[in-house]
mmCIF file of C-alpha atoms in Angstrom:
data_model
loop_
_atom_site.group_PDB
_atom_site.id
_atom_site.type_symbol
_atom_site.label_atom_id
_atom_site.label_comp_id
_atom_site.label_asym_id
_atom_site.label_seq_id
_atom_site.Cartn_x
_atom_site.Cartn_y
_atom_site.Cartn_z
ATOM 1 C CA MET A 1 17.298 -12.412 5.158
ATOM 2 C CA LEU A 2 15.264 -12.116 1.971
ATOM 3 C CA ASN A 3 12.101 -14.177 2.025
ATOM 4 C CA SER A 4 10.289 -12.888 -1.058
ATOM 5 C CA PRO A 5 6.897 -13.934 -2.437
ATOM 6 C CA ARG A 6 7.200 -15.844 -5.718
ATOM 7 C CA SER A 7 5.502 -13.263 -7.811
ATOM 8 C CA THR A 8 4.825 -9.591 -8.273
ATOM 9 C CA THR A 9 2.601 -7.511 -10.494
ATOM 10 C CA THR A 10 2.841 -4.703 -12.992
ATOM 11 C CA SER A 11 1.546 -2.387 -10.283
ATOM 12 C CA SER A 12 4.594 -3.213 -8.158
ATOM 13 C CA ILE A 13 6.893 -2.290 -11.045
ATOM 14 C CA GLY A 14 4.972 0.939 -11.558
ATOM 15 C CA ALA A 15 5.275 1.682 -7.872
ATOM 16 C CA VAL A 16 9.051 1.234 -8.018
ATOM 17 C CA ALA A 17 9.290 3.471 -11.053
ATOM 18 C CA ALA A 18 7.211 6.190 -9.427
ATOM 19 C CA ILE A 19 8.718 6.052 -5.957
ATOM 20 C CA GLY A 20 11.330 8.582 -4.926
ATOM 21 C CA THR A 21 12.129 10.971 -2.157
ATOM 22 C CA ALA A 22 10.935 14.532 -2.504
ATOM 23 C CA GLY A 23 13.299 17.450 -2.144
ATOM 24 C CA THR A 24 12.421 20.709 -0.449
ATOM 25 C CA THR A 25 12.549 24.134 -2.070
ATOM 26 C CA THR A 26 11.272 27.070 -0.115
ATOM 27 C CA GLY A 27 11.137 30.721 -0.977
ATOM 28 C CA THR A 28 9.374 33.944 -0.102
ATOM 29 C CA ALA A 29 5.601 34.337 0.032
ATOM 30 C CA GLY A 30 3.975 33.908 -3.364
ATOM 31 C CA THR A 31 6.426 31.263 -4.634
ATOM 32 C CA THR A 32 5.788 27.597 -5.283
ATOM 33 C CA THR A 33 6.860 25.198 -2.541
ATOM 34 C CA GLY A 34 8.193 22.007 -4.155
ATOM 35 C CA THR A 35 7.791 19.847 -1.069
ATOM 36 C CA VAL A 36 4.100 20.420 -0.587
ATOM 37 C CA GLY A 37 3.227 20.609 -4.257
ATOM 38 C CA SER A 38 0.905 23.602 -3.943
ATOM 39 C CA THR A 39 1.111 27.275 -4.721
ATOM 40 C CA THR A 40 0.692 29.819 -1.986
ATOM 41 C CA GLY A 41 -0.441 33.383 -2.324
ATOM 42 C CA ALA A 42 0.752 36.465 -0.536
ATOM 43 C CA VAL A 43 -1.043 35.521 2.657
ATOM 44 C CA GLY A 44 0.436 31.986 2.615
ATOM 45 C CA VAL A 45 -2.887 30.145 2.178
ATOM 46 C CA PRO A 46 -2.624 27.137 -0.198
ATOM 47 C CA ASP A 47 -4.890 26.905 -3.247
ATOM 48 C CA ARG A 48 -5.914 23.367 -2.313
ATOM 49 C CA ARG A 49 -5.939 21.762 1.114
ATOM 50 C CA VAL A 50 -5.380 18.015 1.386
ATOM 51 C CA PRO A 51 -7.867 16.128 3.593
ATOM 52 C CA VAL A 52 -5.988 13.842 6.001
ATOM 53 C CA ALA A 53 -7.260 11.289 8.542
ATOM 54 C CA VAL A 54 -4.841 9.905 11.145
ATOM 55 C CA THR A 55 -5.091 6.348 12.489
ATOM 56 C CA ALA A 56 -2.819 5.061 15.259
ATOM 57 C CA PRO A 57 -2.776 2.163 17.749
ATOM 58 C CA ASP A 58 -2.692 4.512 20.747
ATOM 59 C CA PRO A 59 -4.001 8.028 21.497
ATOM 60 C CA ILE A 60 -0.568 9.487 22.203
ATOM 61 C CA SER A 61 0.743 8.600 18.738
ATOM 62 C CA ARG A 62 -2.422 9.843 17.068
ATOM 63 C CA GLU A 63 -2.510 13.158 18.921
ATOM 64 C CA GLY A 64 1.212 13.653 18.299
ATOM 65 C CA ALA A 65 0.779 13.281 14.548
ATOM 66 C CA ILE A 66 -2.309 15.501 14.506
ATOM 67 C CA SER A 67 -0.458 18.161 16.483
ATOM 68 C CA GLN A 68 2.366 18.173 13.945
ATOM 69 C CA LEU A 69 0.044 18.317 10.931
ATOM 70 C CA ARG A 70 -2.291 20.946 12.399
ATOM 71 C CA ARG A 71 0.380 23.648 12.074
ATOM 72 C CA HIS A 72 0.445 23.338 8.270
ATOM 73 C CA PRO A 73 -2.245 25.261 6.364
ATOM 74 C CA GLU A 74 -2.100 22.868 3.402
ATOM 75 C CA ILE A 75 -3.468 20.056 5.599
ATOM 76 C CA ASP A 76 -7.211 19.686 6.272
ATOM 77 C CA LEU A 77 -7.583 17.245 9.182
ATOM 78 C CA ARG A 78 -10.570 14.909 9.089
ATOM 79 C CA GLU A 79 -11.967 12.388 11.557
ATOM 80 C CA GLU A 80 -12.526 9.604 9.011
ATOM 81 C CA SER A 81 -10.844 8.464 5.807
ATOM 82 C CA GLY A 82 -12.684 8.058 2.523
ATOM 83 C CA PRO A 83 -12.465 8.777 -1.219
ATOM 84 C CA GLY A 84 -10.084 11.670 -1.899
ATOM 85 C CA THR A 85 -8.625 11.501 1.611
ATOM 86 C CA VAL A 86 -5.038 10.658 2.543
ATOM 87 C CA ALA A 87 -5.017 8.160 5.402
ATOM 88 C CA LEU A 88 -1.961 8.462 7.649
ATOM 89 C CA LEU A 89 -1.508 5.116 9.396
ATOM 90 C CA ILE A 90 0.893 4.775 12.291
ATOM 91 C CA GLU A 91 2.057 1.245 13.149
ATOM 92 C CA ASP A 92 4.799 -0.132 15.379
ATOM 93 C CA ALA A 93 5.266 -3.140 13.106
ATOM 94 C CA LEU A 94 3.341 -4.878 10.361
ATOM 95 C CA ASP A 95 1.212 -7.883 11.184
ATOM 96 C CA GLU A 96 -1.799 -9.365 9.424
ATOM 97 C CA ALA A 97 -4.146 -7.012 11.278
ATOM 98 C CA ALA A 98 -2.154 -3.978 10.079
ATOM 99 C CA LEU A 99 -2.145 -5.232 6.482
ATOM 100 C CA THR A 100 -5.906 -5.803 6.687
ATOM 101 C CA ARG A 101 -6.371 -2.196 7.836
ATOM 102 C CA LEU A 102 -4.258 -0.993 4.897
ATOM 103 C CA ARG A 103 -6.287 -3.025 2.403
ATOM 104 C CA ARG A 104 -9.577 -1.784 3.834
ATOM 105 C CA ILE A 105 -8.566 1.868 3.794
ATOM 106 C CA VAL A 106 -7.140 1.824 0.279
ATOM 107 C CA ARG A 107 -9.362 -0.674 -1.514
ATOM 108 C CA SER A 108 -12.689 -0.425 0.283
ATOM 109 C CA GLU A 109 -12.686 3.203 1.425
ATOM 110 C CA GLY A 110 -10.836 4.633 -1.584
ATOM 111 C CA SER A 111 -8.210 6.573 0.367
ATOM 112 C CA ARG A 112 -4.557 7.024 -0.465
ATOM 113 C CA ALA A 113 -2.278 5.853 2.307
ATOM 114 C CA VAL A 114 0.870 6.974 4.066
ATOM 115 C CA LEU A 115 2.363 4.341 6.357
ATOM 116 C CA VAL A 116 4.427 5.453 9.359
ATOM 117 C CA VAL A 117 6.102 2.327 10.717
ATOM 118 C CA GLY A 118 8.949 1.278 12.974
ATOM 119 C CA ALA A 119 10.240 -1.594 10.832
ATOM 120 C CA ILE A 120 9.387 -3.599 7.727
ATOM 121 C CA ARG A 121 10.719 -7.093 7.115
ATOM 122 C CA GLU A 122 11.898 -8.093 3.655
ATOM 123 C CA ASN A 123 8.947 -10.420 3.053
ATOM 124 C CA GLU A 124 6.457 -7.647 3.952
ATOM 125 C CA LEU A 125 7.687 -5.096 1.461
ATOM 126 C CA LEU A 126 5.751 -6.201 -1.606
ATOM 127 C CA ASP A 127 2.682 -6.888 0.528
ATOM 128 C CA VAL A 128 2.683 -3.218 1.533
ATOM 129 C CA VAL A 129 3.055 -2.069 -2.078
ATOM 130 C CA GLU A 130 0.308 -4.449 -3.174
ATOM 131 C CA CYS A 131 -1.979 -2.942 -0.527
ATOM 132 C CA GLY A 132 -1.672 0.344 -2.430
ATOM 133 C CA VAL A 133 0.768 2.184 -0.167
ATOM 134 C CA GLY A 134 3.210 4.385 -2.069
ATOM 135 C CA ALA A 135 4.486 6.596 0.771
ATOM 136 C CA ILE A 136 6.298 5.226 3.822
ATOM 137 C CA VAL A 137 7.962 7.110 6.687
ATOM 138 C CA TRP A 138 10.120 5.551 9.391
ATOM 139 C CA ARG A 139 8.757 6.388 12.841
ATOM 140 C CA HIS A 140 12.115 7.734 13.995
ATOM 141 C CA GLU A 141 12.123 10.150 11.028
ATOM 142 C CA ALA A 142 8.496 11.295 11.403
ATOM 143 C CA THR A 143 9.032 15.017 11.854
ATOM 144 C CA ALA A 144 6.280 17.455 10.898
ATOM 145 C CA HIS A 145 8.091 18.312 7.669
ATOM 146 C CA ARG A 146 8.580 14.660 6.733
ATOM 147 C CA LEU A 147 4.931 13.785 7.401
ATOM 148 C CA VAL A 148 3.647 16.678 5.292
ATOM 149 C CA GLN A 149 6.070 15.747 2.519
ATOM 150 C CA ALA A 150 4.765 12.180 2.424
ATOM 151 C CA VAL A 151 1.095 13.186 2.695
ATOM 152 C CA LEU A 152 1.316 15.588 -0.218
ATOM 153 C CA ALA A 153 3.229 13.079 -2.342
ATOM 154 C CA ALA A 154 0.475 10.531 -1.683
ATOM 155 C CA SER A 155 -2.232 13.072 -2.532
ATOM 156 C CA ARG A 156 -0.618 13.554 -5.954
ATOM 157 C CA GLY A 157 -0.353 9.806 -6.513
ATOM 158 C CA ASP A 158 3.436 9.964 -6.227
ATOM 159 C CA GLY A 159 5.654 7.567 -4.308
ATOM 160 C CA ASP A 160 7.805 8.563 -1.369
ATOM 161 C CA LEU A 161 10.013 5.969 0.319
ATOM 162 C CA PRO A 162 13.096 6.233 2.521
ATOM 163 C CA ALA A 163 16.196 5.741 0.360
ATOM 164 C CA ASP A 164 17.180 2.476 2.070
ATOM 165 C CA LEU A 165 13.707 1.012 1.600
ATOM 166 C CA LEU A 166 13.575 2.048 -2.039
ATOM 167 C CA GLY A 167 16.828 0.193 -2.694
ATOM 168 C CA ARG A 168 15.481 -2.947 -1.006
ATOM 169 C CA LEU A 169 12.259 -2.801 -3.029
ATOM 170 C CA ILE A 170 14.059 -2.427 -6.358
ATOM 171 C CA SER A 171 16.333 -5.347 -5.468
ATOM 172 C CA GLN A 172 13.393 -7.513 -4.432
ATOM 173 C CA VAL A 173 11.370 -6.827 -7.578
ATOM 174 C CA GLY A 174 14.436 -7.596 -9.693
ATOM 175 C CA THR A 175 14.953 -10.905 -7.893
ATOM 176 C CA LEU A 176 11.321 -11.891 -8.392
ATOM 177 C CA HIS A 177 11.420 -11.187 -12.105
ATOM 178 C CA ARG A 178 14.679 -13.049 -12.611
ATOM 179 C CA GLY A 179 13.131 -16.010 -10.820
ATOM 180 C CA ALA A 180 9.983 -15.869 -12.932
ATOM 181 C CA ALA A 181 11.999 -15.651 -16.139
ATOM 182 C CA GLY A 182 13.908 -18.783 -15.134
ATOM 183 C CA ARG A 183 10.802 -20.991 -14.824
ATOM 184 C CA PRO A 184 10.049 -22.666 -18.182
ATOM 185 C CA GLY A 185 6.489 -21.997 -19.239
ATOM 186 C CA ALA A 186 5.714 -19.864 -16.192
ATOM 187 C CA PRO A 187 3.564 -16.754 -16.681
ATOM 188 C CA SER A 188 5.741 -13.664 -16.713
ATOM 189 C CA LEU A 189 4.080 -12.156 -13.650
ATOM 190 C CA GLY A 190 2.552 -15.195 -11.913
ATOM 191 C CA LEU A 191 0.064 -14.555 -9.098
ATOM 192 C CA ALA A 192 -0.159 -11.286 -7.194
ATOM 193 C CA PRO A 193 -0.227 -11.478 -3.374
ATOM 194 C CA ARG A 194 -3.919 -10.547 -3.221
ATOM 195 C CA GLU A 195 -4.712 -13.244 -5.793
ATOM 196 C CA VAL A 196 -2.938 -15.767 -3.579
ATOM 197 C CA ASP A 197 -4.922 -14.493 -0.567
ATOM 198 C CA VAL A 198 -8.199 -15.017 -2.422
ATOM 199 C CA LEU A 199 -7.249 -18.451 -3.766
ATOM 200 C CA ARG A 200 -6.120 -19.642 -0.347
ATOM 201 C CA LEU A 201 -9.579 -18.875 1.017
ATOM 202 C CA VAL A 202 -11.268 -20.435 -2.020
ATOM 203 C CA ALA A 203 -9.253 -23.590 -1.305
ATOM 204 C CA GLU A 204 -10.620 -23.529 2.258
ATOM 205 C CA GLY A 205 -14.163 -23.635 0.887
ATOM 206 C CA LEU A 206 -15.212 -20.022 1.558
ATOM 207 C CA ASP A 207 -17.708 -18.362 -0.758
ATOM 208 C CA THR A 208 -17.375 -14.877 -2.253
ATOM 209 C CA GLY A 209 -19.073 -13.090 0.650
ATOM 210 C CA GLU A 210 -16.967 -14.887 3.261
ATOM 211 C CA ILE A 211 -13.756 -14.145 1.356
ATOM 212 C CA ALA A 212 -14.725 -10.470 1.107
ATOM 213 C CA GLY A 213 -15.304 -10.354 4.858
ATOM 214 C CA LYS A 214 -12.009 -12.066 5.681
ATOM 215 C CA LEU A 215 -9.924 -9.749 3.471
ATOM 216 C CA SER A 216 -11.952 -6.545 4.008
ATOM 217 C CA TYR A 217 -12.716 -6.406 0.285
ATOM 218 C CA SER A 218 -16.039 -5.820 -1.425
ATOM 219 C CA GLU A 219 -17.619 -8.843 -3.087
ATOM 220 C CA ARG A 220 -17.154 -7.063 -6.407
ATOM 221 C CA THR A 221 -13.402 -6.847 -5.757
ATOM 222 C CA VAL A 222 -13.200 -10.586 -5.004
ATOM 223 C CA LYS A 223 -15.063 -11.373 -8.239
ATOM 224 C CA ASN A 224 -12.762 -9.041 -10.190
ATOM 225 C CA VAL A 225 -9.673 -10.704 -8.707
ATOM 226 C CA MET A 226 -10.930 -14.152 -9.681
ATOM 227 C CA HIS A 227 -11.965 -13.023 -13.157
ATOM 228 C CA GLY A 228 -8.625 -11.289 -13.728
ATOM 229 C CA LEU A 229 -6.450 -14.251 -12.788
ATOM 230 C CA THR A 230 -8.565 -16.889 -14.580
ATOM 231 C CA THR A 231 -8.613 -14.788 -17.758
ATOM 232 C CA ARG A 232 -4.905 -13.939 -17.638
ATOM 233 C CA LEU A 233 -3.782 -17.504 -16.953
ATOM 234 C CA HIS A 234 -6.440 -19.172 -19.156
ATOM 235 C CA LEU A 235 -7.971 -21.087 -16.235
ATOM 236 C CA ARG A 236 -11.464 -22.566 -16.592
ATOM 237 C CA ASN A 237 -12.945 -21.978 -13.125
ATOM 238 C CA ARG A 238 -12.174 -21.601 -9.410
ATOM 239 C CA ALA A 239 -11.209 -25.239 -8.973
ATOM 240 C CA HIS A 240 -8.769 -24.979 -11.884
ATOM 241 C CA ALA A 241 -7.327 -21.793 -10.373
ATOM 242 C CA VAL A 242 -6.811 -23.490 -6.994
ATOM 243 C CA ALA A 243 -5.167 -26.477 -8.686
ATOM 244 C CA TYR A 244 -2.833 -24.121 -10.548
ATOM 245 C CA ALA A 245 -1.877 -22.296 -7.356
ATOM 246 C CA LEU A 246 -1.198 -25.601 -5.574
ATOM 247 C CA ARG A 247 0.853 -26.995 -8.442
ATOM 248 C CA GLU A 248 2.965 -23.848 -8.693
ATOM 249 C CA GLY A 249 3.516 -23.710 -4.931
ATOM 250 C CA TYR A 250 1.642 -20.479 -4.204
ATOM 251 C CA ILE A 251 -0.619 -22.106 -1.592
#
């Protein structure tokens, strides 16, 4: 059952436009491999290796993923994620703790993320996209080839979703925009999920540092979120922004 947030952002639309599933073209040594997006020489060594850090809730899942990725010369396994690194996150299901980890890795640490997950509910889909995740792999489809395909797509800034999930995301974004268009006087894009997260904590009386700690953001990010929404919606201050969010039903 669809239980969508009331708003989405331009980044969500861009994510939908960019997301697709990569095909695989292999050839003899010295040819370009479409799946991995890198050119190999006669000895089969890629021109550029992609640094990858694997995070999982249990050691068996983590070691299993590392074992699969280790066999591919285009992958450079790292212990920690960071700027320029692709973070491969393995989750059974998405809860608030998992979403917090995604936000921290993408927004605070500067990594690109691949999410390997067992299931995603309809109301979690845009949250995942808003966290900055463009590549998702179902756990039951997480073969070595599929993981490498997603990692390399993420390293290029491309999207890579399962076909069924892509269809759900396109449908959900379309529903949100039709709903926004039907509200007289409503801003075309409303509030993004992370803006709602920040405003909810502002309404609870938290200051910038406390909000940053709760959401695993930097204080600069919290200030940028507040500045962006108040400027876009012509709101005077934080209190006005909270009043707007309450009036429109976002919090």
